[in-house]
Tab-separated table of C-alpha atoms (C1' of nucleotides) in Angstrom:
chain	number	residue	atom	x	y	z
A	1	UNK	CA	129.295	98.672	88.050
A	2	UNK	CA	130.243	97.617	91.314
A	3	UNK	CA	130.497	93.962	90.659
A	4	UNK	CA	132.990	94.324	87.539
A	5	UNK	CA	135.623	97.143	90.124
A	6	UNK	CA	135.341	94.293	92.855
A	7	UNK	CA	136.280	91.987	89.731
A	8	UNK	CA	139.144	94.597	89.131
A	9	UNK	CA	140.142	94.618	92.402
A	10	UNK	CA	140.917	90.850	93.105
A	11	UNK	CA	142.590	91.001	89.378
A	12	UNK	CA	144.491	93.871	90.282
A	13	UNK	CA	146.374	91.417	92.895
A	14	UNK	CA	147.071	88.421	90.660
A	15	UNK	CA	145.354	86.821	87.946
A	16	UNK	CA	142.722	84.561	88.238
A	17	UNK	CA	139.951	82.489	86.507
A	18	UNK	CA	136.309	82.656	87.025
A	19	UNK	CA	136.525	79.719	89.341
A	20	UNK	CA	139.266	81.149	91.746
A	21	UNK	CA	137.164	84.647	91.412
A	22	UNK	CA	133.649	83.006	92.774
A	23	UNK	CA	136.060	81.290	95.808
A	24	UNK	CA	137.410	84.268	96.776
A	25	UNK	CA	134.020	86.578	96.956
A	26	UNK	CA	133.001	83.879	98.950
A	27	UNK	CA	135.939	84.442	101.152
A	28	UNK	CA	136.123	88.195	101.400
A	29	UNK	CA	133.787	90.088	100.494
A	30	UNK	CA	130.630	88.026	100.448
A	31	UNK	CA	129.291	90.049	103.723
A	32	UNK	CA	129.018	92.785	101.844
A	33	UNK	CA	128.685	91.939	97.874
A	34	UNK	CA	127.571	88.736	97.157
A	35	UNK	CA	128.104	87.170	93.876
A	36	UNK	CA	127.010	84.228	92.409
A	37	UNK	CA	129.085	82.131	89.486
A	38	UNK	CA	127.094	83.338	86.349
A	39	UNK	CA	127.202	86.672	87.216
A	40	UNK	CA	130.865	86.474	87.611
A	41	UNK	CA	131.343	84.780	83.883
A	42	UNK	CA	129.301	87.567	82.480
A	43	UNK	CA	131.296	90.556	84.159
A	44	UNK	CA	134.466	88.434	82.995
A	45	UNK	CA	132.996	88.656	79.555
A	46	UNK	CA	131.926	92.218	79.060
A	47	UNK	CA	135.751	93.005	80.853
A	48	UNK	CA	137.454	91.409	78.359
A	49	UNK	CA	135.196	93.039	75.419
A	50	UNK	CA	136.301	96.485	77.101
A	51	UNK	CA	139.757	95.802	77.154
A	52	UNK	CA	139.776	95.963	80.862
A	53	UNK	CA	140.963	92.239	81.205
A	54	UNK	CA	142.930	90.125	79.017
A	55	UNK	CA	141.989	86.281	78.822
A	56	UNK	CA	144.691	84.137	78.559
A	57	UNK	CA	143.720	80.328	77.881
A	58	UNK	CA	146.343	77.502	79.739
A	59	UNK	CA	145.740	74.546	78.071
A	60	UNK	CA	146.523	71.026	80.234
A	61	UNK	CA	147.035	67.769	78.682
A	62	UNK	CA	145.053	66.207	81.698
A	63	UNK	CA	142.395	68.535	82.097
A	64	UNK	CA	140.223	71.257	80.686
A	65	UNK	CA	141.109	74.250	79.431
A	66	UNK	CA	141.898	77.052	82.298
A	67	UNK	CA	141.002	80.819	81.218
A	68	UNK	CA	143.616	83.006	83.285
A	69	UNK	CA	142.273	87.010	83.472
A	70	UNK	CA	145.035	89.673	83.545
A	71	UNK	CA	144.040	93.103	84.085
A	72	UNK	CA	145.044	95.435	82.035
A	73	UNK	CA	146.731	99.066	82.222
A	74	UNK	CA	143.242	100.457	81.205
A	75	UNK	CA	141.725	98.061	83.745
A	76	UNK	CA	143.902	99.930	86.334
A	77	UNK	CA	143.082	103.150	85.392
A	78	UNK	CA	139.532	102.438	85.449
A	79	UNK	CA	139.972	100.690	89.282
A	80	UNK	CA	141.890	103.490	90.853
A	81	UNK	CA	139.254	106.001	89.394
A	82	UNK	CA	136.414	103.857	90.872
A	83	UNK	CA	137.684	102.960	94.372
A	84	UNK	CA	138.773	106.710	94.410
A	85	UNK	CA	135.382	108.923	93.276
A	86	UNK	CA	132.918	109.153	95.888
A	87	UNK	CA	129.432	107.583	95.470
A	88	UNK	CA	126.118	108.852	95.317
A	89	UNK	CA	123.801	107.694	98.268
A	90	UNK	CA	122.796	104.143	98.157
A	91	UNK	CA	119.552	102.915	98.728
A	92	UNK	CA	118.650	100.293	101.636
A	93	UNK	CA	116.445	97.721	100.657
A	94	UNK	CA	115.286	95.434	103.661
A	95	UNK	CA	111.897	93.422	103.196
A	96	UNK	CA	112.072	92.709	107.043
A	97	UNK	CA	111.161	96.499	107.650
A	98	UNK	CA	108.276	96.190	105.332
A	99	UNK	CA	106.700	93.662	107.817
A	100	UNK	CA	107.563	95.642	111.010
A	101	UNK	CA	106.222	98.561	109.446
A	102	UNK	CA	103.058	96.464	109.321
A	103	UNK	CA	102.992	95.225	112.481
A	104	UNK	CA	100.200	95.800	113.881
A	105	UNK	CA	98.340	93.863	111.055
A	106	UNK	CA	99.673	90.795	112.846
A	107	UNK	CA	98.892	90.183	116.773
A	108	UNK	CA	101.526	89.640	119.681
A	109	UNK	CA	102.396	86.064	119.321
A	110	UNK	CA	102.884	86.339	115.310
A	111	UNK	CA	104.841	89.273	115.680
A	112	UNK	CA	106.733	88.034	118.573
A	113	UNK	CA	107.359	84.627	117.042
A	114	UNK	CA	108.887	86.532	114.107
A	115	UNK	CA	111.399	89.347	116.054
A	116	UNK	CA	112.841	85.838	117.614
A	117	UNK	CA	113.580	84.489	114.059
A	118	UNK	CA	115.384	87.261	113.528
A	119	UNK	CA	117.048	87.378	116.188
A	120	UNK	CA	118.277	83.666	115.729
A	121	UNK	CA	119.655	85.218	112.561
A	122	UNK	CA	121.196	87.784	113.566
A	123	UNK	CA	122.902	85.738	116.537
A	124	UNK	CA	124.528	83.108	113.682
A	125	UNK	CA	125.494	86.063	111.871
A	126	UNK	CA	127.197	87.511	115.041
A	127	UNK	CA	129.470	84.640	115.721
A	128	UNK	CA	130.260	83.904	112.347
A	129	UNK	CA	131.537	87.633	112.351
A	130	UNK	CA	133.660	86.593	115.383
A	131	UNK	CA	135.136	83.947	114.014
A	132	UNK	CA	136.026	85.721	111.313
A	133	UNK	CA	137.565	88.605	113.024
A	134	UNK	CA	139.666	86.344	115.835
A	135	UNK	CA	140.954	84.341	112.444
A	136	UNK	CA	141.644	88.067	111.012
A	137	UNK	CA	143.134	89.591	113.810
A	138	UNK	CA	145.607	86.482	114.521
A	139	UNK	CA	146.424	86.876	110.751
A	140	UNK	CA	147.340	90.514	110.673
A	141	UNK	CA	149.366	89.901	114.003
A	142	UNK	CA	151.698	88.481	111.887
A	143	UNK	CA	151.835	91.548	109.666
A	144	UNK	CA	152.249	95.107	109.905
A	145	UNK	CA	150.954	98.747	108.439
A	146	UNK	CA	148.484	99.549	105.769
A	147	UNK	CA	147.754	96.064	104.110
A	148	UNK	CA	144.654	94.131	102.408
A	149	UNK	CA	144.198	92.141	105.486
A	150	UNK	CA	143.731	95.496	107.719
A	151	UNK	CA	141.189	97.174	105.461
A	152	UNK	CA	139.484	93.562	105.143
A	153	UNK	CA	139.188	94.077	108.843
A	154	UNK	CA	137.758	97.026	108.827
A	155	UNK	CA	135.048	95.817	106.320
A	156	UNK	CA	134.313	93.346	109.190
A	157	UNK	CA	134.021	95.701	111.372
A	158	UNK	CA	131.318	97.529	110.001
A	159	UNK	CA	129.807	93.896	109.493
A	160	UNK	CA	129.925	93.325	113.364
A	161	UNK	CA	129.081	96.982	114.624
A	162	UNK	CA	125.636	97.054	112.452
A	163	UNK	CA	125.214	93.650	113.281
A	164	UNK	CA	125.605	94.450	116.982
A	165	UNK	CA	122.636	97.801	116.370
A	166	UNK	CA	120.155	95.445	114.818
A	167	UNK	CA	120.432	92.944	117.727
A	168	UNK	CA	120.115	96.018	120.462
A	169	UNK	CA	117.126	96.757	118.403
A	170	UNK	CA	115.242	93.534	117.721
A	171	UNK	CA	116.038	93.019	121.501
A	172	UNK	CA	114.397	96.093	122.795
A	173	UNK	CA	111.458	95.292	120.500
A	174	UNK	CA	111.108	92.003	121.633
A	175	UNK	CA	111.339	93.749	125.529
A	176	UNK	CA	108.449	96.180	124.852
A	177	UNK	CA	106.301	93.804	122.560
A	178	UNK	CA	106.022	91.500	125.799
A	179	UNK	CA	105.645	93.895	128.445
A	180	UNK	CA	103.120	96.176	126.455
A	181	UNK	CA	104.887	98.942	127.051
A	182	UNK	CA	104.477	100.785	123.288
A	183	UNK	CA	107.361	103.935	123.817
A	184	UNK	CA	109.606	104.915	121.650
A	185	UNK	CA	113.611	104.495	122.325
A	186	UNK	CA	114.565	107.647	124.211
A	187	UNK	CA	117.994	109.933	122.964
A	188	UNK	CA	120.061	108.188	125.503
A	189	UNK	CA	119.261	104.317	124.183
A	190	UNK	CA	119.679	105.175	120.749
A	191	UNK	CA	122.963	107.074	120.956
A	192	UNK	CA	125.596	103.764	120.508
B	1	UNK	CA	107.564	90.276	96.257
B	2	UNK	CA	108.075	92.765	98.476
B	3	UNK	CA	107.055	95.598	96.856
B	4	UNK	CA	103.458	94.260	96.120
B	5	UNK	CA	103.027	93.494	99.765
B	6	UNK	CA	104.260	97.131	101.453
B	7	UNK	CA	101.621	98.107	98.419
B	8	UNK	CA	99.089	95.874	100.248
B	9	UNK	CA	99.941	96.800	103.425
B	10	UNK	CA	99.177	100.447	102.652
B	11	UNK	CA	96.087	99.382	101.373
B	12	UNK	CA	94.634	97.886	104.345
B	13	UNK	CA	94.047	101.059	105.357
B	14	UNK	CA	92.898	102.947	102.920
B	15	UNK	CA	92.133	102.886	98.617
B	16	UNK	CA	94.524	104.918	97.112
B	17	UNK	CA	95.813	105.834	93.698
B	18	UNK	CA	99.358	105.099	92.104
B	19	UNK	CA	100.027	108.569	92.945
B	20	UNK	CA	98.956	108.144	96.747
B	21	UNK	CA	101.061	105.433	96.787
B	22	UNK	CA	103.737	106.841	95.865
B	23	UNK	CA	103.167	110.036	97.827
B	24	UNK	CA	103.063	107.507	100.868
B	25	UNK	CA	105.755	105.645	100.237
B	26	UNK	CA	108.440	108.677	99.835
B	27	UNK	CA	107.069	109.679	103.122
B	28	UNK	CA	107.309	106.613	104.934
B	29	UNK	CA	109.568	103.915	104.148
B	30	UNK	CA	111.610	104.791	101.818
B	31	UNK	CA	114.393	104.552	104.012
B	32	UNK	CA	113.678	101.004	104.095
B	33	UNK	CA	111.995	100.442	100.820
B	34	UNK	CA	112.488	103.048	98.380
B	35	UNK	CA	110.181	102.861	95.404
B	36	UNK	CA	109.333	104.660	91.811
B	37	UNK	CA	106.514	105.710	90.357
B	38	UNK	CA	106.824	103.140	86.842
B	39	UNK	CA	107.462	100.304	89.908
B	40	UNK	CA	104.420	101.132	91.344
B	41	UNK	CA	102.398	101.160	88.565
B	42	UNK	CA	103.216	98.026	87.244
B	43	UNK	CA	102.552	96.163	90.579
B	44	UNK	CA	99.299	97.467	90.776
B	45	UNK	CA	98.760	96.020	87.376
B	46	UNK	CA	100.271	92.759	88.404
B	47	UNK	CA	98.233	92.798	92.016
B	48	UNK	CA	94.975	93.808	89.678
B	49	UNK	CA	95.625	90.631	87.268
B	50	UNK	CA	95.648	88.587	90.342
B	51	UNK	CA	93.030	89.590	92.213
B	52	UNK	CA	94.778	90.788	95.374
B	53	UNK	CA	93.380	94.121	94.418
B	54	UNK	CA	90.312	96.080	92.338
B	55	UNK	CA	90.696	99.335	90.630
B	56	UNK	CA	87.752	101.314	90.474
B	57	UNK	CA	87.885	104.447	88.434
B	58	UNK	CA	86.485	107.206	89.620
B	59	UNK	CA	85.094	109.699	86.938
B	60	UNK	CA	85.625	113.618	87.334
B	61	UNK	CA	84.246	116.648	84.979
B	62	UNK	CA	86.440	118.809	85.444
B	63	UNK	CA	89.898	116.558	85.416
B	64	UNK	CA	91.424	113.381	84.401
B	65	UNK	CA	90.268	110.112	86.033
B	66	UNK	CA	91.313	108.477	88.778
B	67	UNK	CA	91.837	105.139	89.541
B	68	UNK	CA	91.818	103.771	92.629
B	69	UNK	CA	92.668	100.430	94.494
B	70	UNK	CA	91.019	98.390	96.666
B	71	UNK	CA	92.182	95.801	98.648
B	72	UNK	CA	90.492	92.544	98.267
B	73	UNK	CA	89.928	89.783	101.188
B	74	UNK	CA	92.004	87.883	99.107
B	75	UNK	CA	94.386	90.400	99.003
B	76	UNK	CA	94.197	90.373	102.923
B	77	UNK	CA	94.901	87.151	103.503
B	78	UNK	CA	97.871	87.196	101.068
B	79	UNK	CA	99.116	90.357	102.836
B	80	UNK	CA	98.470	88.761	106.816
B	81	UNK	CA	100.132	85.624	105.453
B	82	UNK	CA	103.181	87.102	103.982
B	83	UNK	CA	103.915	89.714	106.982
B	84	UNK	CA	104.006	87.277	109.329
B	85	UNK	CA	106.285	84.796	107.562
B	86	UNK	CA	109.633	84.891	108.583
B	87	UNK	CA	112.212	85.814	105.651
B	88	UNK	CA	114.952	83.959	104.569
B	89	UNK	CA	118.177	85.715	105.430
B	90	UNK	CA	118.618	88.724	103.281
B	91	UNK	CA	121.937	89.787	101.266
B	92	UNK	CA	123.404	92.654	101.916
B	93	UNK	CA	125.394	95.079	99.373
B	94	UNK	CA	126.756	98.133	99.655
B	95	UNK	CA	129.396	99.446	97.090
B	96	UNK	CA	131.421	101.864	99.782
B	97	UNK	CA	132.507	98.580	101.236
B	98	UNK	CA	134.128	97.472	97.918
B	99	UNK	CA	136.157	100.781	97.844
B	100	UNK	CA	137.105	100.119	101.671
B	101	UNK	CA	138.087	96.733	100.337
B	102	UNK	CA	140.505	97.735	98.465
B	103	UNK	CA	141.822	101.114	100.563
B	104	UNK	CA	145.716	99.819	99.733
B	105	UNK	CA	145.053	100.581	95.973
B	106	UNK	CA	144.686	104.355	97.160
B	107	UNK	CA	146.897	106.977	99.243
B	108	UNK	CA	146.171	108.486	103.081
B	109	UNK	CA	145.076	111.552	100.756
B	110	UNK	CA	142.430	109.662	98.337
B	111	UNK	CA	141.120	107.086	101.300
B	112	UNK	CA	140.354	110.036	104.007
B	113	UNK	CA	138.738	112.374	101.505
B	114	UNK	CA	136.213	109.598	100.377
B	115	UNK	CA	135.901	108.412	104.224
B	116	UNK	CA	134.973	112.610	104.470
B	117	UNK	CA	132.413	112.752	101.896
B	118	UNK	CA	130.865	109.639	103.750
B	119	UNK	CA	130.628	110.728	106.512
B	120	UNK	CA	128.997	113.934	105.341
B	121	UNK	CA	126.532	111.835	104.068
B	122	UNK	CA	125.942	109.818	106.992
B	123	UNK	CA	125.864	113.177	109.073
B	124	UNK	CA	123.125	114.271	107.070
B	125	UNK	CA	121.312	110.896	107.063
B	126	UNK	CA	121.544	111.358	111.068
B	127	UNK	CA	119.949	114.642	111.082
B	128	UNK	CA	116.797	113.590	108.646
B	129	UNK	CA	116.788	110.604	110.956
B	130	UNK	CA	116.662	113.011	113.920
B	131	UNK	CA	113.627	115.492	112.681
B	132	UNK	CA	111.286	112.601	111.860
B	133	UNK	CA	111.742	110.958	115.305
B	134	UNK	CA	110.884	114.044	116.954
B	135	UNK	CA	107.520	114.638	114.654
B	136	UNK	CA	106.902	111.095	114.822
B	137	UNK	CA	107.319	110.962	118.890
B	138	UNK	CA	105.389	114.273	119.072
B	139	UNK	CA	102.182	112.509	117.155
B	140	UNK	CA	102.527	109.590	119.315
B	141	UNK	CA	102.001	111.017	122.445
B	142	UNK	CA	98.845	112.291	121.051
B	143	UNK	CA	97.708	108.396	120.466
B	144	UNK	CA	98.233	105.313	122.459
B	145	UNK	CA	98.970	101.552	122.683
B	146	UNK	CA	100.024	99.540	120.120
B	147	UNK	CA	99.353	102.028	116.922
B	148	UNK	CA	100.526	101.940	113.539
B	149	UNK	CA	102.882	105.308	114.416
B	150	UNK	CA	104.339	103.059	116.962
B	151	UNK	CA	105.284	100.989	114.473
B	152	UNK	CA	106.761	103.304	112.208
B	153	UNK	CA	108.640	104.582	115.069
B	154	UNK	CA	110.702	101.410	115.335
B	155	UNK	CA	111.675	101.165	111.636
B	156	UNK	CA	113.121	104.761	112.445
B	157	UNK	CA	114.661	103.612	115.655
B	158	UNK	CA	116.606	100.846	113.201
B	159	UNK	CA	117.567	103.771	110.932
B	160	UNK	CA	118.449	105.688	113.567
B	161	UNK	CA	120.744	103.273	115.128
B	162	UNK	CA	122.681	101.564	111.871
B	163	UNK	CA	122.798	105.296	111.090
B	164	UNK	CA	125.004	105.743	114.337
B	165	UNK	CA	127.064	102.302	114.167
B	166	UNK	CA	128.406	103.171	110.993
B	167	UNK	CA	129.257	106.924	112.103
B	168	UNK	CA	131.473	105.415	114.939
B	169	UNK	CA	132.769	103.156	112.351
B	170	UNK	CA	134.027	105.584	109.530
B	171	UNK	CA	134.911	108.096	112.412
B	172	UNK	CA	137.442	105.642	113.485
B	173	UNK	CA	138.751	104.698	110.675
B	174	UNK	CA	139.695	108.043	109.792
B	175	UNK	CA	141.262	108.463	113.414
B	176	UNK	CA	143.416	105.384	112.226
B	177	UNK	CA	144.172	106.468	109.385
B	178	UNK	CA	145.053	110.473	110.269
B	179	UNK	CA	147.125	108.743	112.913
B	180	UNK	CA	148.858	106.141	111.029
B	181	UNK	CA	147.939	103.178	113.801
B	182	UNK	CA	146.471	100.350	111.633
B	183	UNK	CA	145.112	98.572	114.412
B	184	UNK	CA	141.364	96.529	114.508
B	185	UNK	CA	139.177	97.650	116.849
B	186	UNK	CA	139.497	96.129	120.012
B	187	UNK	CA	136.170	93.754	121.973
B	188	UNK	CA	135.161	96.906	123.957
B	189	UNK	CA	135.147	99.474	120.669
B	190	UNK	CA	133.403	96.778	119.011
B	191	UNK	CA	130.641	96.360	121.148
B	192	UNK	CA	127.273	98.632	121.354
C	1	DC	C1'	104.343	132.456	82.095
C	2	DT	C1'	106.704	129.267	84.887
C	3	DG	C1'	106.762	125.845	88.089
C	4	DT	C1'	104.494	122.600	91.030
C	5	DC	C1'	100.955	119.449	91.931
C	6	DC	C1'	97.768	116.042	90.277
C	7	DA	C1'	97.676	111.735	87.541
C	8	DT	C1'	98.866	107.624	84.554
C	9	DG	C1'	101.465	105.072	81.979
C	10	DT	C1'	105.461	102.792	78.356
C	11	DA	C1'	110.232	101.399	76.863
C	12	DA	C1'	114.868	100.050	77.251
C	13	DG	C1'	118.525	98.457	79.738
C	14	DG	C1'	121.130	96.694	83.756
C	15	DC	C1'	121.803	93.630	87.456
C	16	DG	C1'	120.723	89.546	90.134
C	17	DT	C1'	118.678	84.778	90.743
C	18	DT	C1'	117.836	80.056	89.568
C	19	DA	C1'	118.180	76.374	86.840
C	20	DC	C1'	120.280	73.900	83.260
C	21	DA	C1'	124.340	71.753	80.850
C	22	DT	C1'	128.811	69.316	80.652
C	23	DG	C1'	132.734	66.730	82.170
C	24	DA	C1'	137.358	65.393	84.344
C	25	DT	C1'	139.917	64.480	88.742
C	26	DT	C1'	140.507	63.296	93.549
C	27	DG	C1'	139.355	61.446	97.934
C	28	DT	C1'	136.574	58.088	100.958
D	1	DA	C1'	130.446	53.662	93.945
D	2	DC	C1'	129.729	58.375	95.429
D	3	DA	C1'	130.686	62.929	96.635
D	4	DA	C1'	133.382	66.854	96.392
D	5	DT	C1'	136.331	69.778	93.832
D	6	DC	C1'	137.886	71.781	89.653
D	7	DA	C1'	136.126	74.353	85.663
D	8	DT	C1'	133.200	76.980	82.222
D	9	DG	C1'	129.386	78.546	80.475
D	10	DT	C1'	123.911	79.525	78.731
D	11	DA	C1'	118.880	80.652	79.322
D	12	DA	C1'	114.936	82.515	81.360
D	13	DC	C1'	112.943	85.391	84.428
D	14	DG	C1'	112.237	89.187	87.702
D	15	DC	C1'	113.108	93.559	89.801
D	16	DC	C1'	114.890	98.243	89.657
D	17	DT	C1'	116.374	102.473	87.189
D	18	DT	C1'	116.073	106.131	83.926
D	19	DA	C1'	114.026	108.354	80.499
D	20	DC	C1'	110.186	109.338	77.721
D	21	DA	C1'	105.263	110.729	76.978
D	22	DT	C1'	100.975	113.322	78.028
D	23	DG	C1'	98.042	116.810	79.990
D	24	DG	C1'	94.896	119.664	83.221
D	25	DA	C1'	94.707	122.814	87.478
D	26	DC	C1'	96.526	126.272	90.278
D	27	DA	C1'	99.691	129.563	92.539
D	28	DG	C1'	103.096	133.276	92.304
DNA sequence: CTGTCCATGTAAGGCGTTACATGATTGT
DNA sequence: ACAATCATGTAACGCCTTACATGGACAG
């Protein structure tokens, strides 16, 4: 249900179409929940069938037809509950794992070869979080208190601290891989 | 395809059952990789229909039979090619972000009791984290080199350290919020 | 006699991905 | 002319979840 309360969410500001909806996850929130354009038509549909959002239809002489979404009182209700009620545990599903995990079914070079792919990753990654965040923090400069820009913040800044862990990791892997040194992190290097 | 490889991986060791697969894989990735029995079931189907793996069934008096798998050579191949393939970059989703997301449609109250009850969570994550690493480093030292322990070892170490980036993380976001000073974290906090 | 372990499966439904389908407007 | 942007949807497929279904052995 998670897509159709982020779906709430961005409603719950103004109202949108499925057009400006798929711009804006790809602005905001796409670090963290992805979504992809039919997915976001098919939330907007079962919404509207549970009176959660209200379609209205602008029609243009020049142009298509635009379908505005409203949320709704109920839609409210059922946002606030949701954001509010605490979750169960999530699972963590990384395929990545699955091959380190089998590591040793590869040889140095292979498994080398692959640590520095991810670590190319997880480098881009990094300093598209820091652009992000310098863009961000200029923004909410010009702001103040408890607004939508400071808790997008600190949804980045879960983005670049875990980002930060994995590349401390991949790094000491890469470290002991090459100097065949096979011990485990002690308490001290994995307390951040 | 994940799945069906981690199911080949554990293979290369060893034939097992459905239900040794399982067993195995509640024991040792499913912090990475959780999986159900009906999952597991049907990918051994699947890797069966494709040759990547042979059931034989093994015929008891006294019980029910039991079928176990075999990896194949093709299924060896298919498994050495796939682990040592690098991925493409994975998506990432977590629904406690969303809430996060949209903190301003809640009050101090709702926000730091839900930021709580994560980090209970996380707190108890930590400790689970913490026993296996011990076990795990006590077994090691009983082996050497480059062993598949070692390797499980560092999939814990990446649990163990995402595990403690996103403690600091909620920790200080309830500092801001208890404190009412809704500033981003600064370079220095934001490094590990 | 109740629960846990051993052991294997099916069915239904939800969510996500990719590809397909259509078509006007605006900028280079 | 061509690409990008605006704009809305459908179809097929795959993976994951939950629940259902069955049944023997063994321990407390």
């Amino acid at each position: 249900m998670s897509l159709q309360h982020a779906i709430l969410g961005f409603l719950s500001s103004k109202p949108m179409s499925g057009y400006d909806l798929k711009k804006i996850f790809d602005q905001s929130v796409r670090h963290f929940w992805p979504a992809n354009q039919s997915q976001i038509y098919r939330e907007l549909s079962r919404l509207t069938e549970n009176g959660l959002v209200q379609q209205e239809v602008i029609q243009r002489e020049d142009r298509l037809d635009k379908k505005l979404y409203h949320i709704t009182a109920a839609g409210r209700d059922e946002l606030h509950q949701w954001i509010s009620t605490p979750l169960p545990p999530q699972d963590y599903r990384d395929p990545a794992l699955i091959q380190v995990h089998f590591g040793s079914r590869m040889n140095d070079e292979e498994l080398i070869a692959l640590l520095k792919h991810e670590l190319t990753g997880l480098e881009e990654a990094r300093n598209q979080f820091a652009a992000m965040y310098e863009m961000y923090q200029r923004l909410l400069a010009q702001q103040q208190g408890r607004s939508d820009l400071f808790f997008s913040i600190l949804t980045l800044e879960y983005g670049i601290l875990t980002n930060q862990a994995t590349l401390k990791w991949v790094r000491s892997m890469l470290e002991r891989l090459e100097s065949g040194v096979y011990d485990p992190l002690s308490y001290d290097e994995l307390t951040i």
